[in-house]
Amino acid sequence: MHTRPGVEPYTTRTPRVVAARRLQRRRERMQERRFLAEGPQAVREALAEGVVVELFTTLEAASRYADLVEAAERSGVRSSPVTDDALAALAETVTPQGLVAVCEFVDVPLAEALSHQPRLVAVLAGIRDPGNAGTVLRTADAAGAGAVVFAGDAVDPYNGKSVRASAGSLFHVDVVRDDDPLAVVERIRAAGLTVYAADAYGAQDLDHVPLAQPTAWLFGSEAHGLPPQLADAADARVRVPIYGRAESLNLAAAAAVCLYSCARAQRTEGTSR
Amino acid sequence: MHTRPGVEPYTTRTPRVVAARRLQRRRERMQERRFLAEGPQAVREALAEGVVVELFTTLEAASRYADLVEAAERSGVRSSPVTDDALAALAETVTPQGLVAVCEFVDVPLAEALSHQPRLVAVLAGIRDPGNAGTVLRTADAAGAGAVVFAGDAVDPYNGKSVRASAGSLFHVDVVRDDDPLAVVERIRAAGLTVYAADAYGAQDLDHVPLAQPTAWLFGSEAHGLPPQLADAADARVRVPIYGRAESLNLAAAAAVCLYSCARAQRTEGTSR
């Protein structure tokens, strides 16, 4: 057990808990370069990546997930018992499963991500909904993307909802944050990738563009798509064909179709890279 | 304008409004075989399908969407002015845009849907989240599916969240409700379709199964997947390949990849039907 005799569980008023709770706000996260990950799956992934600074657990969770608490202690991570109330205050879900970790930011500069020569990249430019952003990150990971770029005013990848929707993928791929989407596109193209703008009204049909080469996909906001200037910077605007009567696909579905189409073509058609 | 002189807008206490609000509950919907659709897009689609029984509008919306109010009146649909409060009570979103329609159920029996010889069918078996169900319905429509079956204890397609997430697709494809998923599978196969169970742990890889023939996809619950008995009834259990480190895809993303893979294969490889 991680509780030493005489150590009372921290409450909502314990300064360490109060400080950690502040990380629920974007401004605090940016200042501290730390964020919160909750639940056993995310905590396990964060521990494996070596980015956990402190682990808060209820007494019940410390016993149910003793392996995680031991893994934390072996790595020299401070493991702190908290009351159920304090855990509930740290967590943002109704059923937080008793574990919340304070983690260091995991993002890397774009140059570093590109140095790993990814063959598939997703660029989120202006996605506003954190759940959508996390879902696209998860889908990109599943499709084998090496990097996911949160560009411009896209949602913060460390937003609690985004972290949860990513289901651990935040820790799997090179996540990049960059304020300048146009510069991102230029540097990705300079690294040898084809850049496609996913655009419901794009001139090119997904079924008729080359997909086997190293490719980056630009995804825009749910409501407004990509800014014209950014879509123009891509090598092509590509639409997922609508075979039925729907007006469009939602963002997460369109991203899944685009990313998997590339993943499959890269594996079945072969590439030079 | 649809307001006749002397007609006061209905309030939350007007019996017609009270009666319509009851349709927010599943039991009332099933009894009345009616549901609510809100916002200009859904109302437009419902009017085009001829299923609107009554249209409630705020004064502002009646003027902004005068074309819809006129279309309703041309079809002999009762158009009723309501106060902003009454509209807010009828709608389930924060920004309902001033329009709510009472609609007749649109679902058809499975036999009727199969008589249209669909080449792509989605069967939702046990999907619990209405937003997910509506999203899969929308994606199936976009991929050209002819029918979407809500089977067993899947969410109600007339749930407000599901209707909104479907973005009109509820009115585009043959929607079927059926209590018996196993019987649905048997009858779909008897109609000549291959039946694939989407299963994260399926033995067959999506990239290596035939997809050009008429096909039905079974999708299970977000948390538990398909019941084993139902997955066994399919011709194969098919997994979307995971190329990266994600454990799985979320349901809507997996459905998008499966349905579009078939849609593309059916168009590029050709079929006998």
Coordinates of C-alpha atoms in Angstrom, one line a residue:
Chain A
M1 CA 0.0 0.0 0.0
H2 CA 1.1 3.5 -0.7
T3 CA -0.4 5.0 2.4
R4 CA 2.2 5.2 5.2
P5 CA 0.9 4.9 8.7
G6 CA -0.3 8.2 10.0
V7 CA -0.7 9.7 6.5
E8 CA -4.2 11.0 6.3
P9 CA -5.8 11.1 2.8
Y10 CA -5.6 14.6 1.2
T11 CA -8.8 16.6 1.1
T12 CA -10.1 19.1 -1.4
R13 CA -8.4 21.8 0.7
T14 CA -5.0 20.2 0.8
P15 CA -2.7 22.6 -1.1
R16 CA -1.4 19.9 -3.4
V17 CA -4.9 19.0 -4.4
V18 CA -5.9 22.6 -4.8
A19 CA -2.8 23.2 -7.1
A20 CA -3.6 20.1 -9.2
R21 CA -7.2 21.1 -9.7
R22 CA -6.0 24.4 -11.2
L23 CA -4.8 22.3 -14.1
Q24 CA -8.4 21.9 -15.2
R25 CA -8.0 25.4 -16.6
R26 CA -6.1 25.9 -19.9
R27 CA -4.2 28.9 -18.7
E28 CA -2.9 27.1 -15.7
R29 CA -1.9 24.1 -17.9
M30 CA 0.1 26.3 -20.3
Q31 CA 1.8 28.0 -17.4
E32 CA 2.8 24.8 -15.6
R33 CA 3.2 22.7 -18.7
R34 CA 1.3 20.0 -16.9
F35 CA -2.1 18.4 -17.3
L36 CA -4.4 15.8 -15.7
A37 CA -5.0 12.3 -16.9
E38 CA -7.6 10.2 -15.2
G39 CA -8.6 6.5 -15.0
P40 CA -6.4 3.4 -15.0
Q41 CA -5.9 3.2 -18.8
A42 CA -4.6 6.8 -19.2
V43 CA -2.5 6.5 -16.0
R44 CA -0.9 3.3 -17.1
E45 CA 0.1 4.8 -20.5
A46 CA 1.4 8.0 -18.8
L47 CA 3.5 6.0 -16.4
A48 CA 4.9 3.9 -19.3
E49 CA 5.9 7.2 -21.0
G50 CA 7.5 8.4 -17.8
V51 CA 5.6 11.7 -17.7
V52 CA 3.7 11.3 -14.4
V53 CA 4.7 13.8 -11.8
E54 CA 2.2 12.8 -9.0
L55 CA -0.5 10.2 -8.7
F56 CA -3.6 10.8 -6.7
T57 CA -5.6 7.7 -5.7
T58 CA -8.5 6.9 -3.4
L59 CA -7.8 4.1 -0.9
E60 CA -10.1 1.8 -2.8
A61 CA -8.3 2.5 -6.1
A62 CA -4.9 2.1 -4.5
S63 CA -5.8 -1.4 -3.6
R64 CA -7.7 -2.2 -6.8
Y65 CA -4.8 -0.8 -9.0
A66 CA -2.0 -1.8 -6.7
D67 CA 0.2 -2.5 -9.8
L68 CA -0.1 1.1 -11.0
V69 CA 0.7 2.5 -7.5
E70 CA 3.7 0.1 -7.3
A71 CA 4.9 1.1 -10.8
A72 CA 4.6 4.8 -9.8
E73 CA 6.7 4.2 -6.7
R74 CA 9.3 2.2 -8.5
S75 CA 9.7 5.2 -10.8
G76 CA 10.0 7.6 -7.9
V77 CA 6.6 9.2 -8.7
R78 CA 4.9 10.6 -5.6
S79 CA 1.8 8.7 -4.9
S80 CA -0.8 10.5 -2.8
P81 CA -3.9 9.2 -1.1
V82 CA -6.9 11.4 -1.4
T83 CA -10.5 11.3 -0.1
D84 CA -13.3 10.3 -2.4
D85 CA -14.4 14.0 -2.4
A86 CA -10.9 15.2 -3.4
L87 CA -10.7 12.6 -6.2
A88 CA -14.1 13.6 -7.5
A89 CA -13.0 17.3 -7.5
L90 CA -9.8 16.4 -9.4
A91 CA -11.6 14.2 -12.0
E92 CA -14.0 15.5 -14.6
T93 CA -16.1 12.3 -15.1
V94 CA -18.8 10.9 -13.1
T95 CA -17.0 7.6 -12.6
P96 CA -13.3 8.5 -12.4
Q97 CA -12.3 5.1 -11.1
G98 CA -10.2 6.6 -8.3
L99 CA -7.1 7.6 -10.2
V100 CA -5.9 11.0 -11.4
A101 CA -2.3 11.7 -12.5
V102 CA -0.5 15.0 -12.9
C103 CA 1.5 14.7 -16.1
E104 CA 4.2 16.7 -17.8
F105 CA 3.3 17.9 -21.3
V106 CA 4.2 15.3 -24.0
D107 CA 4.1 17.4 -27.1
V108 CA 7.2 17.8 -29.3
P109 CA 8.3 20.5 -31.8
L110 CA 7.2 19.9 -35.4
A111 CA 10.8 19.5 -36.5
E112 CA 11.3 16.6 -34.1
A113 CA 8.1 14.9 -35.2
L114 CA 9.1 15.3 -38.9
S115 CA 12.6 13.9 -38.1
H116 CA 10.9 10.6 -37.4
Q117 CA 9.8 10.5 -41.1
P118 CA 6.1 9.9 -40.5
R119 CA 4.2 8.5 -43.5
L120 CA 0.9 9.6 -42.2
V121 CA 0.2 12.9 -40.4
A122 CA -3.1 14.5 -39.2
V123 CA -3.2 18.3 -38.8
L124 CA -6.2 19.6 -36.7
A125 CA -6.7 23.2 -37.7
G126 CA -9.5 24.9 -35.8
I127 CA -11.3 21.8 -34.4
R128 CA -13.2 23.3 -31.5
D129 CA -14.8 20.3 -29.8
P130 CA -12.4 18.6 -27.4
G131 CA -14.2 15.3 -27.8
N132 CA -13.8 15.4 -31.6
A133 CA -10.2 16.4 -31.3
G134 CA -9.4 13.5 -29.0
T135 CA -11.4 11.1 -31.2
V136 CA -9.5 12.1 -34.4
L137 CA -6.2 11.7 -32.4
R138 CA -7.3 8.2 -31.5
T139 CA -8.3 7.4 -35.0
A140 CA -5.0 8.8 -36.4
D141 CA -3.1 6.6 -34.0
A142 CA -5.1 3.5 -35.0
A143 CA -4.5 4.3 -38.7
G144 CA -0.7 4.3 -38.0
A145 CA -0.1 8.1 -38.1
G146 CA 3.2 9.1 -36.7
A147 CA 2.3 12.6 -35.8
V148 CA -0.8 14.7 -35.0
V149 CA -0.5 18.4 -35.1
F150 CA -2.8 20.7 -33.1
A151 CA -2.5 23.9 -35.2
G152 CA -3.7 27.4 -34.7
D153 CA -6.8 27.8 -32.6
A154 CA -7.5 24.1 -32.5
V155 CA -8.6 22.8 -29.1
D156 CA -6.0 22.2 -26.5
P157 CA -4.9 18.5 -26.6
Y158 CA -4.5 18.6 -22.8
N159 CA -8.2 19.5 -22.3
G160 CA -9.7 16.8 -20.1
K161 CA -12.3 15.8 -22.6
S162 CA -9.7 15.5 -25.4
V163 CA -7.4 13.5 -23.2
R164 CA -10.3 11.1 -22.4
A165 CA -11.5 10.8 -25.9
S166 CA -8.0 10.0 -27.1
A167 CA -8.1 6.8 -25.0
G168 CA -4.3 6.9 -24.5
S169 CA -3.3 7.9 -28.0
L170 CA -2.0 11.2 -26.6
F171 CA 0.8 9.1 -25.3
H172 CA 1.3 7.0 -28.5
V173 CA 2.0 9.4 -31.3
D174 CA 4.1 12.5 -31.7
V175 CA 1.7 15.3 -30.6
V176 CA 2.7 18.7 -31.9
R177 CA 1.2 22.1 -30.9
D178 CA 1.9 25.0 -33.3
D179 CA 0.4 28.4 -33.6
D180 CA 0.9 28.8 -37.3
P181 CA -1.0 26.4 -39.5
L182 CA 0.3 27.8 -42.7
A183 CA 3.9 27.4 -41.6
V184 CA 3.0 23.9 -40.5
V185 CA 1.8 23.0 -44.0
E186 CA 4.9 24.4 -45.6
R187 CA 7.2 22.6 -43.4
I188 CA 5.3 19.3 -43.8
R189 CA 5.5 19.6 -47.5
A190 CA 9.2 20.5 -47.4
A191 CA 9.6 17.2 -45.5
G192 CA 8.3 15.4 -48.6
L193 CA 4.7 14.7 -47.6
T194 CA 1.7 15.3 -49.9
V195 CA -0.7 17.6 -48.1
Y196 CA -4.5 17.1 -48.6
A197 CA -7.2 19.4 -47.3
A198 CA -10.2 17.4 -46.2
D199 CA -13.0 19.5 -47.7
A200 CA -16.7 18.4 -48.1
Y201 CA -16.7 20.6 -51.3
G202 CA -13.2 19.7 -52.5
A203 CA -12.7 19.3 -56.3
Q204 CA -10.9 16.0 -55.9
D205 CA -12.6 12.7 -55.0
L206 CA -10.9 10.6 -52.3
D207 CA -11.4 7.6 -54.6
H208 CA -9.3 9.2 -57.4
V209 CA -6.3 10.8 -55.7
P210 CA -3.0 9.0 -55.0
L211 CA -2.9 7.8 -51.4
A212 CA 0.1 5.5 -51.1
Q213 CA 2.8 8.2 -50.8
P214 CA 3.6 9.9 -47.4
T215 CA 0.6 12.1 -46.7
A216 CA -0.6 14.7 -44.3
W217 CA -4.3 15.5 -43.9
L218 CA -5.7 18.9 -42.8
F219 CA -9.0 18.8 -40.9
G220 CA -10.8 22.0 -40.1
S221 CA -13.6 23.1 -37.8
E222 CA -16.8 21.2 -37.4
A223 CA -18.9 24.2 -38.4
H224 CA -16.8 26.1 -40.9
G225 CA -14.3 23.6 -42.4
L226 CA -10.8 24.9 -43.2
P227 CA -10.0 28.6 -43.7
P228 CA -9.7 29.1 -47.5
Q229 CA -6.1 30.3 -47.2
L230 CA -5.1 27.1 -45.5
A231 CA -7.0 24.9 -47.9
D232 CA -5.4 26.7 -50.8
A233 CA -2.0 25.9 -49.3
A234 CA -2.6 22.1 -49.6
D235 CA -1.7 20.2 -52.7
A236 CA -5.4 19.3 -53.2
R237 CA -8.8 19.8 -51.6
V238 CA -10.2 16.3 -51.3
R239 CA -13.8 15.3 -50.6
V240 CA -15.0 12.0 -49.2
P241 CA -17.6 11.0 -51.8
I242 CA -21.2 11.1 -50.7
Y243 CA -22.9 8.1 -52.3
G244 CA -26.3 8.6 -50.6
R245 CA -28.4 11.6 -49.7
A246 CA -26.6 12.8 -46.6
E247 CA -25.2 16.3 -47.1
S248 CA -21.9 15.5 -45.5
L249 CA -20.1 13.3 -42.9
N250 CA -19.4 14.5 -39.5
L251 CA -15.7 15.4 -38.8
A252 CA -14.7 12.3 -36.9
A253 CA -16.2 10.0 -39.6
A254 CA -14.6 11.9 -42.5
A255 CA -11.3 11.8 -40.7
A256 CA -11.6 8.0 -40.2
V257 CA -12.3 7.5 -43.9
C258 CA -9.5 9.7 -45.1
L259 CA -6.8 8.4 -42.7
Y260 CA -7.7 4.7 -43.2
S261 CA -7.8 5.1 -47.0
C262 CA -4.2 6.3 -46.9
A263 CA -3.2 3.6 -44.4
R264 CA -4.5 0.9 -46.6
A265 CA -3.1 2.3 -49.8
Q266 CA 0.3 2.7 -48.2
R267 CA 0.3 -1.0 -47.3
T268 CA -1.2 -2.5 -50.4
E269 CA 0.2 -0.3 -53.1
G270 CA 3.7 0.1 -51.6
T271 CA 5.7 3.3 -51.4
S272 CA 9.2 4.5 -52.0
R273 CA 9.6 5.4 -48.4
Chain B
M1 CA -47.2 35.1 -42.2
H2 CA -48.8 32.1 -40.7
T3 CA -50.2 33.9 -37.7
R4 CA -53.8 34.9 -38.3
P5 CA -55.0 38.1 -36.7
G6 CA -56.1 37.5 -33.2
V7 CA -54.2 34.2 -32.8
E8 CA -52.0 34.4 -29.7
P9 CA -48.9 32.3 -29.7
Y10 CA -49.2 29.1 -27.8
T11 CA -47.6 28.9 -24.4
T12 CA -46.0 26.1 -22.4
R13 CA -49.4 25.5 -20.9
T14 CA -51.4 25.2 -24.2
P15 CA -52.7 21.6 -24.4
R16 CA -51.2 21.1 -27.9
V17 CA -47.8 22.1 -26.7
V18 CA -48.1 20.0 -23.6
A19 CA -49.1 17.0 -25.7
A20 CA -46.2 17.5 -28.1
R21 CA -43.7 17.8 -25.3
R22 CA -44.7 14.3 -24.1
L23 CA -43.1 13.0 -27.2
Q24 CA -39.7 13.7 -25.6
R25 CA -40.4 10.5 -23.7
R26 CA -39.8 7.1 -25.5
R27 CA -43.0 5.5 -24.1
E28 CA -45.2 8.4 -25.4
R29 CA -43.5 8.2 -28.8
M30 CA -44.1 4.5 -29.1
Q31 CA -47.8 4.9 -28.1
E32 CA -48.4 7.8 -30.5
R33 CA -46.0 6.6 -33.3
R34 CA -44.9 10.2 -33.5
F35 CA -41.7 12.1 -32.7
L36 CA -40.2 15.6 -32.6
A37 CA -37.7 17.0 -35.2
E38 CA -36.2 20.4 -34.6
G39 CA -34.3 23.0 -36.6
P40 CA -34.7 24.1 -40.2
Q41 CA -32.8 21.2 -41.8
A42 CA -34.7 18.4 -40.1
V43 CA -38.0 20.2 -40.6
R44 CA -37.3 20.7 -44.3
E45 CA -36.5 17.0 -44.8
A46 CA -39.5 15.9 -42.8
L47 CA -41.8 18.2 -44.9
A48 CA -40.3 16.8 -48.1
E49 CA -41.1 13.3 -46.8
G50 CA -44.7 14.3 -46.0
V51 CA -44.5 13.1 -42.4
V52 CA -45.1 16.4 -40.6
V53 CA -48.3 16.5 -38.5
E54 CA -47.8 19.9 -36.9
L55 CA -45.2 22.6 -37.1
F56 CA -44.5 24.9 -34.1
T57 CA -42.6 28.1 -34.8
T58 CA -41.6 31.2 -32.9
L59 CA -42.7 34.5 -34.6
E60 CA -39.1 35.2 -35.5
A61 CA -38.5 31.8 -37.0
A62 CA -41.8 32.0 -39.0
S63 CA -40.5 35.1 -40.7
R64 CA -36.9 33.8 -41.1
Y65 CA -38.0 30.4 -42.5
A66 CA -41.1 31.6 -44.3
D67 CA -40.5 29.1 -47.1
L68 CA -40.9 26.3 -44.6
V69 CA -44.0 27.7 -43.1
E70 CA -45.5 28.1 -46.6
A71 CA -44.5 24.6 -47.6
A72 CA -46.2 23.3 -44.5
E73 CA -49.4 25.3 -45.3
R74 CA -49.4 24.1 -48.9
S75 CA -49.3 20.5 -47.7
G76 CA -52.2 21.2 -45.3
V77 CA -49.9 20.9 -42.2
R78 CA -51.1 22.8 -39.2
S79 CA -48.6 25.6 -38.4
S80 CA -48.8 26.9 -34.9
P81 CA -47.1 30.0 -33.5
V82 CA -45.5 29.5 -30.1
T83 CA -43.8 31.7 -27.5
D84 CA -40.0 31.6 -27.2
D85 CA -40.6 29.8 -23.9
A86 CA -42.8 27.2 -25.4
L87 CA -40.4 26.6 -28.3
A88 CA -37.5 26.2 -25.8
A89 CA -39.6 23.6 -23.9
L90 CA -40.4 21.7 -27.0
A91 CA -36.8 21.7 -28.2
E92 CA -33.9 19.9 -26.6
T93 CA -31.0 22.0 -27.7
V94 CA -29.8 25.4 -26.5
T95 CA -30.2 27.0 -29.9
P96 CA -33.3 25.3 -31.5
Q97 CA -33.6 28.0 -34.2
G98 CA -37.3 28.4 -33.5
L99 CA -38.8 25.4 -35.3
V100 CA -40.1 22.1 -34.0
A101 CA -42.2 19.6 -36.0
V102 CA -44.3 16.8 -34.8
C103 CA -43.7 13.9 -37.2
E104 CA -45.2 10.5 -38.0
F105 CA -42.8 7.6 -37.5
V106 CA -40.9 6.9 -40.7
D107 CA -39.7 3.3 -40.1
V108 CA -40.7 0.5 -42.4
P109 CA -40.8 -3.3 -41.9
L110 CA -37.6 -5.2 -42.7
A111 CA -39.3 -7.0 -45.6
E112 CA -40.1 -3.7 -47.2
A113 CA -36.6 -2.5 -46.8
L114 CA -35.2 -5.7 -48.3
S115 CA -37.6 -5.5 -51.2
H116 CA -35.7 -2.5 -52.4
Q117 CA -32.6 -4.7 -52.8
P118 CA -30.1 -2.6 -50.8
R119 CA -26.5 -3.4 -51.5
L120 CA -25.3 -1.9 -48.2
V121 CA -27.1 -2.3 -44.9
A122 CA -26.1 -1.3 -41.4
V123 CA -27.6 -3.1 -38.4
L124 CA -27.3 -1.4 -35.0
A125 CA -27.5 -4.0 -32.3
G126 CA -27.2 -2.7 -28.8
I127 CA -25.8 0.7 -29.5
R128 CA -26.8 2.7 -26.4
D129 CA -25.7 6.2 -27.1
P130 CA -28.3 8.1 -29.2
G131 CA -25.6 10.4 -30.5
N132 CA -23.6 7.5 -31.8
A133 CA -26.6 5.8 -33.3
G134 CA -27.6 9.0 -35.2
T135 CA -24.0 9.4 -36.4
V136 CA -23.8 5.9 -37.7
L137 CA -27.1 6.4 -39.5
R138 CA -25.7 9.6 -41.1
T139 CA -22.5 7.8 -42.1
A140 CA -24.4 4.8 -43.5
D141 CA -26.5 7.2 -45.6
A142 CA -23.4 9.0 -46.8
A143 CA -21.9 5.7 -47.8
G144 CA -25.0 4.9 -49.8
A145 CA -26.6 2.3 -47.5
G146 CA -30.2 1.6 -48.5
A147 CA -31.3 0.5 -45.0
V148 CA -30.3 1.0 -41.4
V149 CA -31.8 -1.5 -38.9
F150 CA -32.2 -0.6 -35.2
A151 CA -32.3 -4.1 -33.7
G152 CA -32.9 -5.4 -30.3
D153 CA -32.2 -3.0 -27.5
A154 CA -30.4 -0.5 -29.7
V155 CA -31.3 3.1 -28.9
D156 CA -34.6 4.5 -30.2
P157 CA -34.0 6.2 -33.6
Y158 CA -36.6 8.8 -32.6
N159 CA -34.7 9.9 -29.6
G160 CA -34.1 13.6 -29.9
K161 CA -30.3 13.3 -29.8
S162 CA -30.3 10.5 -32.4
V163 CA -32.6 12.5 -34.7
R164 CA -30.2 15.5 -34.4
A165 CA -27.1 13.5 -34.9
S166 CA -28.5 11.9 -38.0
A167 CA -28.6 15.3 -39.6
G168 CA -31.6 14.4 -41.8
S169 CA -30.5 10.9 -42.7
L170 CA -33.4 9.5 -40.7
F171 CA -35.5 10.7 -43.6
H172 CA -33.2 9.5 -46.4
V173 CA -32.8 5.7 -45.9
D174 CA -35.1 2.9 -45.0
V175 CA -35.0 2.9 -41.2
V176 CA -36.2 -0.4 -39.7
R177 CA -36.9 -1.2 -36.0
D178 CA -36.9 -4.9 -35.1
D179 CA -36.8 -6.6 -31.7
D180 CA -35.1 -9.7 -32.8
P181 CA -31.5 -9.2 -34.1
L182 CA -31.0 -12.9 -34.8
A183 CA -34.0 -13.1 -37.0
V184 CA -32.9 -9.8 -38.7
V185 CA -29.5 -11.5 -39.6
E186 CA -31.2 -14.6 -41.0
R187 CA -33.6 -12.6 -43.2
I188 CA -30.9 -10.3 -44.4
R189 CA -28.7 -13.3 -45.4
A190 CA -31.8 -15.0 -47.0
A191 CA -32.1 -11.8 -49.2
G192 CA -28.6 -12.5 -50.6
L193 CA -26.4 -10.2 -48.5
T194 CA -23.2 -11.2 -46.9
V195 CA -23.3 -10.4 -43.2
Y196 CA -20.2 -9.2 -41.4
A197 CA -19.9 -8.6 -37.7
A198 CA -17.7 -5.6 -36.9
D199 CA -15.6 -6.9 -34.1
A200 CA -12.4 -5.3 -32.8
Y201 CA -11.1 -8.9 -32.1
G202 CA -12.5 -10.5 -35.3
A203 CA -10.5 -13.2 -37.0
Q204 CA -10.7 -11.6 -40.4
D205 CA -9.0 -8.4 -41.4
L206 CA -11.1 -5.8 -43.2
D207 CA -8.4 -5.4 -45.8
H208 CA -8.6 -9.2 -46.7
V209 CA -12.3 -9.9 -47.0
P210 CA -14.4 -9.5 -50.1
L211 CA -16.4 -6.3 -49.9
A212 CA -17.9 -5.7 -53.4
Q213 CA -20.9 -8.0 -53.0
P214 CA -24.1 -6.8 -51.3
T215 CA -23.2 -6.6 -47.6
A216 CA -24.7 -5.9 -44.2
W217 CA -22.6 -4.8 -41.3
L218 CA -23.5 -5.6 -37.7
F219 CA -22.4 -3.0 -35.1
G220 CA -22.7 -3.7 -31.4
S221 CA -22.6 -1.7 -28.2
E222 CA -19.8 0.8 -27.5
A223 CA -18.8 -0.9 -24.3
H224 CA -19.4 -4.6 -25.0
G225 CA -19.5 -5.1 -28.7
L226 CA -21.8 -7.6 -30.2
P227 CA -23.4 -10.5 -28.2
P228 CA -21.4 -13.7 -29.1
Q229 CA -24.5 -15.4 -30.4
L230 CA -25.2 -12.6 -32.8
A231 CA -21.6 -12.3 -34.0
D232 CA -21.6 -16.1 -34.5
A233 CA -24.6 -15.7 -36.8
A234 CA -22.6 -13.5 -39.2
D235 CA -20.7 -14.9 -42.1
A236 CA -17.5 -13.5 -40.6
R237 CA -16.2 -11.4 -37.7
V238 CA -14.2 -8.6 -39.3
R239 CA -11.8 -6.3 -37.5
V240 CA -10.6 -2.9 -38.7
P241 CA -6.8 -3.3 -38.7
I242 CA -5.0 -1.3 -36.0
Y243 CA -1.8 -0.1 -37.6
G244 CA -0.6 2.0 -34.7
R245 CA -0.7 1.7 -30.9
A246 CA -4.4 2.5 -30.2
E247 CA -6.2 -0.3 -28.6
S248 CA -9.3 0.1 -30.8
L249 CA -11.4 2.6 -32.7
N250 CA -14.5 4.2 -31.3
L251 CA -17.7 2.9 -32.7
A252 CA -18.5 5.7 -35.1
A253 CA -15.0 5.7 -36.6
A254 CA -15.0 1.9 -37.0
A255 CA -18.4 2.1 -38.7
A256 CA -17.2 4.8 -41.1
V257 CA -14.2 2.7 -42.2
C258 CA -16.3 -0.5 -42.6
L259 CA -19.2 1.1 -44.5
Y260 CA -16.9 3.2 -46.8
S261 CA -14.7 0.2 -47.6
C262 CA -17.7 -1.6 -48.9
A263 CA -19.0 1.5 -50.7
R264 CA -15.7 1.9 -52.5
A265 CA -15.3 -1.8 -53.4
Q266 CA -18.8 -2.0 -54.7
R267 CA -18.1 0.9 -57.1
T268 CA -14.6 0.0 -58.2
E269 CA -14.7 -3.8 -58.3
G270 CA -18.2 -4.1 -59.7
T271 CA -20.8 -6.6 -58.6
S272 CA -23.4 -8.9 -60.0
R273 CA -26.2 -6.9 -58.6

